[in-house]
Amino acid sequence: MSAIIDDKVVAGAQDPNVVKENPIVILTDKVKSLYLFRDHYFENHSIENAINKSKDVEAEMKNTLAKFDECKGYEIDGCRAKYYYLKGKTLNVVDKFTPQAEELLSKAVKLEPKLIEAWNELGECYWKNDDIQQAKNCFVGALPHGKNKVSLRNLSMVLRQEAALTSEQKIKNVQQGVEYAKDAVSLDPSDGTSWAILGNAYLSSFFTIAQNPSILRLCMSAYGQAEKDLTAKSNPDLHYNKAMALKYQEEYKLALESFEQSKLLDPTWDTPKEKQAELLRYLNNVQSSINSNGSIKPKKLFQMIQSLNEKHLGPYKGGSYASGDKSVKLELSYLKDLVRGINLEKVVFGKVVCWIQDSDSVPFAFCMVDEEKTCMAVTLYNLAKGKGVTVGDSVAIPEPFLTRHQFSYLDNKFDFKSIRVETPVVLVVNGRKLGRDQQANVKMSTFKKSD
């Protein structure tokens, strides 16, 4: 019979002077090395080798499992829960669901309900099998045994993916998800994965609650913190979600570059490639629409411009308008005279010549032409589904925010200006200010490949 002394096992039956390492210590180190291999893969391999990462991780997993075979029988020698947890975690290192991992981890938490790491791994396992509710139960079940960053940040994610019967419940889930992610970051501010998940929580908030630029800035700040961590920086999900945030910040070149980085880190994942191609199509459509005045024939365009009438400025006609208890000056300006950034005390006015479809339906984009035949794109956020403007509408935009997009990417060259409008309720269309019924929230979630 063997006696355990600290982390060593004395094989007293054969030779009392021979000391062997505790198999659980050996297995713990082996599993730790497996996850270091996966999470720090690009510190030891070039990005050109990314196509081989999954295969290499599986090979390391098999090597680790072989070590468990060497320790066979130890699972019944006093540390079964730890043994089952470590083996289940080994099988859980790959992106796909493994039934044996679920079985082993379930045994671990039954034998030792206070084993937080096993609860978290089991939750990940259910998650990979699309069982969101069971995954949530595991992360919730781990917290009474100890507040930890993994349970908190995973809860942030599952809450955003949990089915909600009402929009109010969906909003509540997203808000709670932000709080869980903040708590995870507070427990370990150096953990880039927690920062990345906080960024994703803010991005979900942008789409579910309010498309507010300040939320995007918080999102980008969190992603910036995440990239300081080599493990998080090597995750293609981070660069994909960052690209989505950059797209809605209208930082198009940076968005395209982030999609590219996501593609390089995982060449087998098609979504970044598809989103990058969609963004390029969208930008090319905007560029060609501006260059061609929305493909409106010259005679028709002349008639549209001639029909512009200052009475269609509605409340913005006359040089000022009431905003609450104060009066705001507004001077009618031409599109060509706008400067970059916000144009205070200015209003622009033109005819809609086309709208530009985007696969995500956000923003609602259209082109307008003013009296001087200047054509410019307009990106409109927080627009209710099914609402918008149509070709021929007269549109007035107060204090427009102008951006110039001038860059090259691959074989594409872009040089156009656009006006960003955060809410439809500031627009005047055909002489009437749009009502609150035009404003709504858009539901969208960030992407996690293992979902």
Coordinates of C-alpha atoms in Angstrom, one line a residue:
M1 CA 0.0 0.0 0.0
S2 CA 1.3 3.5 -0.9
A3 CA 1.4 6.4 1.4
I4 CA 1.0 10.0 0.1
I5 CA 3.4 12.6 1.4
D6 CA 2.7 16.1 0.2
D7 CA 2.9 15.9 -3.7
K8 CA 4.9 12.7 -3.7
V9 CA 4.0 9.0 -3.5
V10 CA 6.3 6.6 -1.7
A11 CA 6.4 3.1 -3.2
G12 CA 7.2 1.6 0.2
A13 CA 6.3 -2.0 -0.9
Q14 CA 9.4 -2.1 -3.2
D15 CA 11.9 0.4 -2.0
P16 CA 11.2 2.9 0.8
N17 CA 13.9 5.2 -0.6
V18 CA 12.3 5.5 -4.1
V19 CA 10.0 8.5 -4.4
K20 CA 7.6 8.9 -7.3
E21 CA 5.7 12.1 -8.3
N22 CA 2.0 12.1 -7.6
P23 CA 0.3 11.2 -10.9
I24 CA -2.3 14.0 -10.4
V25 CA 0.6 16.5 -10.3
I26 CA 2.1 15.0 -13.5
L27 CA -1.3 15.1 -15.2
T28 CA -2.0 18.7 -14.1
D29 CA 1.3 19.9 -15.5
K30 CA 0.6 18.0 -18.8
V31 CA -2.8 19.5 -19.2
K32 CA -1.4 23.0 -18.4
S33 CA 1.2 22.4 -21.1
L34 CA -1.5 21.4 -23.6
Y35 CA -3.5 24.6 -23.1
L36 CA -0.3 26.7 -23.3
F37 CA 0.5 25.0 -26.6
R38 CA -3.0 26.0 -27.9
D39 CA -3.2 29.5 -26.5
H40 CA 0.4 30.5 -27.3
Y41 CA 0.6 28.7 -30.6
F42 CA 1.6 31.7 -32.6
E43 CA 4.5 32.5 -30.3
N44 CA 6.1 29.3 -31.5
H45 CA 4.7 29.0 -35.0
S46 CA 4.4 31.5 -37.9
I47 CA 1.0 32.8 -38.9
E48 CA 1.4 30.9 -42.2
N49 CA 1.2 27.8 -40.2
A50 CA -2.3 28.7 -38.9
I51 CA -4.0 26.2 -41.2
N52 CA -2.3 23.4 -39.2
K53 CA -3.2 24.7 -35.7
S54 CA -6.3 22.5 -35.2
K55 CA -4.4 19.4 -36.3
D56 CA -1.4 20.2 -34.1
V57 CA -3.6 20.8 -31.1
E58 CA -5.4 17.5 -31.6
A59 CA -2.0 15.8 -31.8
E60 CA -1.0 17.4 -28.5
M61 CA -4.3 16.3 -27.0
K62 CA -3.7 12.7 -28.0
N63 CA -0.2 12.9 -26.5
T64 CA -1.7 14.2 -23.2
L65 CA -4.4 11.5 -23.2
A66 CA -1.6 8.9 -23.5
K67 CA -0.3 10.2 -20.2
F68 CA -3.7 9.4 -18.6
D69 CA -3.3 5.8 -19.9
E70 CA 0.0 5.6 -18.1
C71 CA -1.8 6.6 -14.9
K72 CA -4.7 4.2 -15.5
G73 CA -6.4 3.0 -12.3
Y74 CA -5.4 6.1 -10.4
E75 CA -8.9 7.5 -10.9
I76 CA -10.1 5.1 -8.1
D77 CA -7.3 5.9 -5.7
G78 CA -8.7 8.9 -3.8
C79 CA -8.6 11.6 -6.4
R80 CA -11.2 10.5 -8.9
A81 CA -12.9 14.0 -9.2
K82 CA -9.6 15.7 -10.1
Y83 CA -8.7 12.9 -12.5
Y84 CA -12.0 13.1 -14.3
Y85 CA -11.8 16.8 -14.5
L86 CA -8.3 16.8 -16.0
K87 CA -9.2 14.2 -18.6
G88 CA -12.4 16.0 -19.4
K89 CA -10.5 19.3 -19.8
T90 CA -8.0 17.6 -22.1
L91 CA -10.8 16.4 -24.4
N92 CA -12.4 19.9 -24.2
V93 CA -9.3 21.6 -25.7
V94 CA -10.7 21.4 -29.2
D95 CA -13.5 23.5 -30.6
K96 CA -15.9 20.6 -31.2
F97 CA -18.2 19.0 -28.7
T98 CA -16.9 15.7 -27.2
P99 CA -19.5 13.5 -25.5
Q100 CA -16.8 11.8 -23.4
A101 CA -15.7 15.2 -22.1
E102 CA -19.2 15.9 -20.9
E103 CA -19.4 12.5 -19.2
L104 CA -16.1 12.9 -17.4
L105 CA -16.8 16.4 -16.3
S106 CA -20.3 15.5 -15.1
K107 CA -18.7 12.8 -12.9
A108 CA -16.2 15.3 -11.5
V109 CA -18.8 17.8 -10.3
K110 CA -20.9 15.0 -8.8
L111 CA -18.0 13.7 -6.9
E112 CA -16.7 17.1 -5.8
P113 CA -19.4 19.8 -6.2
K114 CA -17.0 22.5 -5.0
L115 CA -14.6 22.0 -7.9
I116 CA -15.1 25.3 -9.7
E117 CA -12.8 24.5 -12.6
A118 CA -14.9 21.4 -13.4
W119 CA -18.1 23.4 -13.4
N120 CA -16.7 25.9 -15.8
E121 CA -15.3 23.2 -18.2
L122 CA -18.6 21.4 -18.1
G123 CA -20.4 24.6 -19.0
E124 CA -18.0 25.1 -21.9
C125 CA -18.9 21.5 -23.0
Y126 CA -22.6 22.1 -23.0
W127 CA -22.1 25.4 -24.8
K128 CA -20.3 23.6 -27.6
N129 CA -23.3 21.3 -27.9
D130 CA -25.6 24.4 -28.2
D131 CA -27.2 23.7 -24.8
I132 CA -27.2 27.3 -23.6
Q133 CA -29.4 26.7 -20.6
Q134 CA -27.3 23.9 -19.2
A135 CA -24.2 25.9 -19.8
K136 CA -25.6 28.8 -17.9
N137 CA -26.6 26.5 -15.0
C138 CA -23.0 25.3 -14.7
F139 CA -21.5 28.8 -14.6
V140 CA -24.1 30.0 -12.1
G141 CA -23.5 26.8 -10.1
A142 CA -19.8 27.5 -9.9
L143 CA -20.1 31.0 -8.4
P144 CA -21.4 30.0 -4.9
H145 CA -18.2 28.1 -4.5
G146 CA -16.0 31.0 -5.3
K147 CA -16.2 34.2 -7.4
N148 CA -14.1 33.7 -10.5
K149 CA -13.4 35.4 -13.8
V150 CA -14.2 32.4 -16.0
S151 CA -17.7 31.8 -14.7
L152 CA -18.4 35.6 -14.8
R153 CA -17.2 36.2 -18.3
N154 CA -18.9 33.0 -19.6
L155 CA -22.2 34.1 -18.0
S156 CA -21.8 37.4 -19.8
M157 CA -21.7 35.5 -23.1
V158 CA -24.5 33.0 -22.5
L159 CA -26.9 35.7 -21.3
R160 CA -26.5 37.5 -24.6
Q161 CA -27.3 34.2 -26.4
E162 CA -30.1 33.0 -24.2
A163 CA -33.5 33.1 -25.8
A164 CA -35.6 36.0 -24.5
L165 CA -39.4 36.2 -24.8
T166 CA -39.5 40.0 -24.8
S167 CA -37.3 42.8 -25.9
E168 CA -37.3 44.0 -22.3
Q169 CA -35.8 40.7 -21.2
K170 CA -33.2 40.8 -24.0
I171 CA -32.1 44.3 -22.9
K172 CA -31.9 43.2 -19.3
N173 CA -29.8 40.2 -20.3
V174 CA -27.4 42.4 -22.3
Q175 CA -27.1 44.9 -19.4
Q176 CA -26.4 42.1 -17.0
G177 CA -23.9 40.7 -19.4
V178 CA -22.0 43.9 -19.3
E179 CA -21.9 43.9 -15.5
Y180 CA -20.7 40.3 -15.4
A181 CA -17.9 41.1 -17.9
K182 CA -16.9 44.1 -15.8
D183 CA -16.7 42.0 -12.7
A184 CA -14.5 39.4 -14.5
V185 CA -12.1 42.2 -15.6
S186 CA -12.0 43.6 -12.1
L187 CA -10.8 40.2 -10.7
D188 CA -7.9 40.1 -13.1
P189 CA -7.2 43.3 -15.1
S190 CA -4.3 41.6 -17.0
D191 CA -6.5 38.9 -18.5
G192 CA -7.1 39.8 -22.2
T193 CA -9.8 37.2 -22.7
S194 CA -12.0 39.0 -20.1
W195 CA -11.3 42.3 -21.7
A196 CA -12.3 40.9 -25.1
I197 CA -15.6 39.6 -23.7
L198 CA -16.3 43.0 -22.1
G199 CA -15.7 44.5 -25.6
N200 CA -18.2 42.1 -27.0
A201 CA -20.7 42.9 -24.3
Y202 CA -20.4 46.6 -25.2
L203 CA -20.9 45.8 -28.9
S204 CA -24.1 43.9 -28.1
S205 CA -25.3 46.8 -26.0
F206 CA -24.7 49.1 -29.0
F207 CA -27.0 47.1 -31.1
T208 CA -29.6 45.9 -28.5
I209 CA -30.0 49.0 -26.4
A210 CA -28.8 52.1 -28.3
Q211 CA -26.5 52.7 -31.2
N212 CA -24.5 55.3 -29.3
P213 CA -20.9 56.2 -30.5
S214 CA -19.8 56.4 -26.9
I215 CA -20.6 52.7 -26.4
L216 CA -18.5 51.9 -29.4
R217 CA -15.6 53.9 -27.9
L218 CA -15.9 51.8 -24.7
C219 CA -15.9 48.7 -26.9
M220 CA -12.8 49.7 -28.7
S221 CA -11.0 50.6 -25.5
A222 CA -11.7 47.1 -24.1
Y223 CA -10.5 45.5 -27.3
G224 CA -7.3 47.6 -27.0
Q225 CA -6.7 46.2 -23.5
A226 CA -7.4 42.7 -24.8
E227 CA -4.7 43.0 -27.5
K228 CA -2.0 43.6 -24.8
D229 CA -2.5 39.9 -23.8
L230 CA -0.8 37.5 -26.3
T231 CA -3.3 34.8 -25.7
A232 CA -6.3 37.0 -26.5
K233 CA -4.4 38.7 -29.4
S234 CA -4.0 35.2 -31.0
N235 CA -7.8 34.6 -31.0
P236 CA -9.5 35.2 -34.4
D237 CA -12.8 35.9 -32.6
L238 CA -11.2 39.1 -31.1
H239 CA -10.2 40.5 -34.4
Y240 CA -13.5 39.6 -36.0
N241 CA -15.6 41.3 -33.3
K242 CA -13.1 44.3 -33.4
A243 CA -13.7 44.5 -37.2
M244 CA -17.4 44.7 -36.7
A245 CA -17.0 47.5 -34.1
L246 CA -14.7 49.4 -36.5
K247 CA -17.2 49.0 -39.3
Y248 CA -19.8 50.8 -37.3
Q249 CA -17.3 53.4 -36.2
E250 CA -16.9 53.9 -40.0
E251 CA -13.2 53.2 -39.7
Y252 CA -13.4 51.1 -42.8
K253 CA -9.7 50.5 -43.6
L254 CA -9.0 49.3 -40.0
A255 CA -12.1 47.1 -40.2
L256 CA -10.9 45.4 -43.4
E257 CA -7.5 44.9 -41.8
S258 CA -9.0 43.3 -38.7
F259 CA -11.1 40.9 -40.8
E260 CA -7.8 40.0 -42.6
Q261 CA -6.1 39.3 -39.3
S262 CA -9.0 37.1 -38.2
K263 CA -8.7 35.2 -41.5
L264 CA -5.0 34.7 -41.1
L265 CA -5.3 33.3 -37.6
D266 CA -7.9 30.8 -38.7
P267 CA -8.0 30.1 -42.5
T268 CA -10.7 27.5 -42.0
W269 CA -13.2 30.0 -40.7
D270 CA -15.2 31.4 -43.5
T271 CA -17.2 34.2 -41.7
P272 CA -14.4 36.8 -41.6
K273 CA -13.7 36.3 -45.3
E274 CA -17.4 36.7 -46.1
K275 CA -17.8 39.8 -44.0
Q276 CA -14.7 41.4 -45.4
A277 CA -16.0 40.7 -49.0
E278 CA -19.4 42.2 -48.0
L279 CA -17.8 45.4 -46.6
L280 CA -15.7 45.8 -49.8
R281 CA -18.9 45.4 -51.9
Y282 CA -20.7 47.9 -49.8
L283 CA -17.9 50.5 -50.0
N284 CA -17.6 50.0 -53.8
N285 CA -21.4 50.5 -54.1
V286 CA -21.2 53.7 -52.1
Q287 CA -18.3 55.0 -54.2
S288 CA -20.0 54.1 -57.5
S289 CA -23.3 55.5 -56.3
I290 CA -21.7 58.9 -55.4
N291 CA -19.8 59.0 -58.7
S292 CA -22.9 58.3 -60.8
N293 CA -25.4 60.4 -58.7
G294 CA -27.2 57.2 -57.9
S295 CA -27.3 56.3 -61.6
I296 CA -30.1 58.8 -62.0
K297 CA -30.4 59.9 -65.7
P298 CA -29.4 63.6 -66.2
K299 CA -32.8 64.8 -67.2
K300 CA -34.4 63.1 -64.2
L301 CA -31.7 64.5 -61.9
F302 CA -32.3 68.0 -63.2
Q303 CA -36.0 67.7 -62.5
M304 CA -35.3 66.4 -59.0
I305 CA -33.0 69.3 -58.2
Q306 CA -35.4 71.8 -59.7
S307 CA -38.1 70.5 -57.4
L308 CA -36.1 71.3 -54.2
N309 CA -38.1 73.8 -52.3
E310 CA -37.1 75.5 -49.0
K311 CA -40.5 74.9 -47.6
H312 CA -39.4 71.2 -47.3
L313 CA -37.0 72.4 -44.7
G314 CA -40.0 72.4 -42.3
P315 CA -38.9 73.5 -38.8
Y316 CA -35.4 74.1 -40.1
K317 CA -36.6 76.9 -42.4
G318 CA -36.0 80.5 -41.4
G319 CA -32.5 80.4 -39.9
S320 CA -33.3 78.8 -36.5
Y321 CA -35.3 76.1 -34.8
A322 CA -36.5 75.4 -31.2
S323 CA -34.6 72.8 -29.2
G324 CA -36.2 72.4 -25.8
D325 CA -36.3 75.8 -24.2
K326 CA -33.6 77.3 -26.5
S327 CA -33.3 78.5 -30.1
V328 CA -30.6 77.1 -32.3
K329 CA -29.3 79.0 -35.3
L330 CA -29.2 77.1 -38.6
E331 CA -27.7 78.4 -41.8
L332 CA -28.5 76.6 -45.1
S333 CA -25.3 75.3 -46.5
Y334 CA -24.1 73.4 -49.6
L335 CA -22.7 69.9 -49.2
K336 CA -19.4 71.0 -50.7
D337 CA -18.9 73.6 -48.0
L338 CA -19.1 71.2 -45.1
V339 CA -15.9 70.6 -43.1
R340 CA -14.8 67.4 -41.4
G341 CA -16.4 66.7 -38.1
I342 CA -19.6 68.4 -36.8
N343 CA -20.9 71.4 -38.7
L344 CA -22.5 73.4 -35.9
E345 CA -25.4 75.8 -36.8
K346 CA -25.5 74.5 -40.4
V347 CA -28.3 72.5 -42.2
V348 CA -27.9 70.7 -45.5
F349 CA -30.8 69.9 -47.9
G350 CA -31.0 67.6 -50.9
K351 CA -32.8 64.9 -52.8
V352 CA -32.4 61.2 -52.2
V353 CA -31.1 59.6 -55.4
C354 CA -30.5 56.0 -54.2
W355 CA -30.1 53.8 -51.1
I356 CA -27.3 51.3 -50.6
Q357 CA -28.0 47.9 -49.2
D358 CA -25.8 46.4 -46.5
S359 CA -26.1 42.8 -45.4
D360 CA -26.3 43.8 -41.7
S361 CA -29.0 46.4 -42.5
V362 CA -27.1 48.8 -40.2
P363 CA -26.7 51.6 -41.0
F364 CA -29.4 52.6 -43.4
A365 CA -27.3 54.2 -46.2
F366 CA -28.5 56.5 -49.0
C367 CA -27.1 59.2 -51.3
M368 CA -28.4 62.7 -51.6
V369 CA -27.8 65.5 -54.1
D370 CA -28.1 69.2 -53.4
E371 CA -28.7 72.2 -55.7
E372 CA -25.1 72.3 -56.7
K373 CA -25.3 68.7 -57.9
T374 CA -22.9 67.6 -55.1
C375 CA -23.6 63.9 -54.2
M376 CA -22.9 62.6 -50.8
A377 CA -23.6 59.4 -48.8
V378 CA -25.6 59.5 -45.6
T379 CA -25.4 56.7 -43.0
L380 CA -28.4 56.6 -40.7
Y381 CA -28.4 54.7 -37.4
N382 CA -31.1 53.6 -34.9
L383 CA -33.7 53.4 -37.7
A384 CA -36.8 51.2 -37.1
K385 CA -37.1 48.1 -39.3
G386 CA -39.0 48.8 -42.5
K387 CA -38.6 52.6 -42.2
G388 CA -36.3 54.9 -44.2
V389 CA -36.4 57.3 -47.1
T390 CA -37.1 56.7 -50.8
V391 CA -35.7 58.0 -54.0
G392 CA -37.1 61.5 -54.7
D393 CA -37.6 62.5 -51.0
S394 CA -36.3 65.9 -49.9
V395 CA -34.1 65.5 -46.8
A396 CA -32.8 68.1 -44.4
I397 CA -30.0 67.3 -41.9
P398 CA -29.1 69.7 -39.1
E399 CA -25.6 70.1 -37.9
P400 CA -24.2 67.3 -40.1
F401 CA -21.2 65.2 -39.0
L402 CA -18.9 64.8 -42.0
T403 CA -16.2 62.2 -42.6
R404 CA -13.9 61.8 -45.6
H405 CA -13.0 58.2 -46.5
Q406 CA -9.8 58.2 -48.5
F407 CA -7.8 55.0 -48.6
S408 CA -6.7 52.0 -50.7
Y409 CA -7.2 48.4 -49.9
L410 CA -5.9 45.6 -52.1
D411 CA -7.1 46.6 -55.6
N412 CA -9.8 49.0 -54.3
K413 CA -9.4 52.7 -54.1
F414 CA -11.9 54.8 -52.1
D415 CA -12.4 58.6 -51.9
F416 CA -15.8 59.8 -50.8
K417 CA -17.5 61.8 -48.1
S418 CA -20.4 60.8 -45.9
I419 CA -22.6 62.3 -43.3
R420 CA -23.3 60.2 -40.1
V421 CA -26.7 60.6 -38.5
E422 CA -27.2 59.0 -35.1
T423 CA -31.0 59.1 -35.0
P424 CA -33.7 59.5 -37.6
V425 CA -35.7 61.9 -35.4
V426 CA -33.4 64.8 -36.3
L427 CA -34.2 64.4 -40.0
V428 CA -36.8 66.5 -41.9
V429 CA -38.2 64.5 -44.8
N430 CA -40.5 66.3 -47.3
G431 CA -41.0 69.2 -44.8
R432 CA -41.9 67.0 -41.8
K433 CA -39.7 66.0 -39.0
L434 CA -39.6 62.2 -38.5
G435 CA -41.4 60.9 -35.5
R436 CA -40.3 58.6 -32.7
D437 CA -41.9 55.6 -34.5
Q438 CA -39.0 55.8 -37.0
Q439 CA -36.5 55.0 -34.2
A440 CA -35.9 51.5 -33.0
N441 CA -33.2 49.2 -31.7
V442 CA -31.5 46.6 -33.8
K443 CA -30.7 43.2 -32.4
M444 CA -27.4 41.7 -33.2
S445 CA -24.9 39.6 -31.3
T446 CA -21.2 39.2 -31.4
F447 CA -19.7 36.0 -32.7
K448 CA -18.2 33.2 -30.7
K449 CA -17.1 30.3 -32.9
S450 CA -17.7 27.6 -30.3
D451 CA -21.4 28.7 -30.0

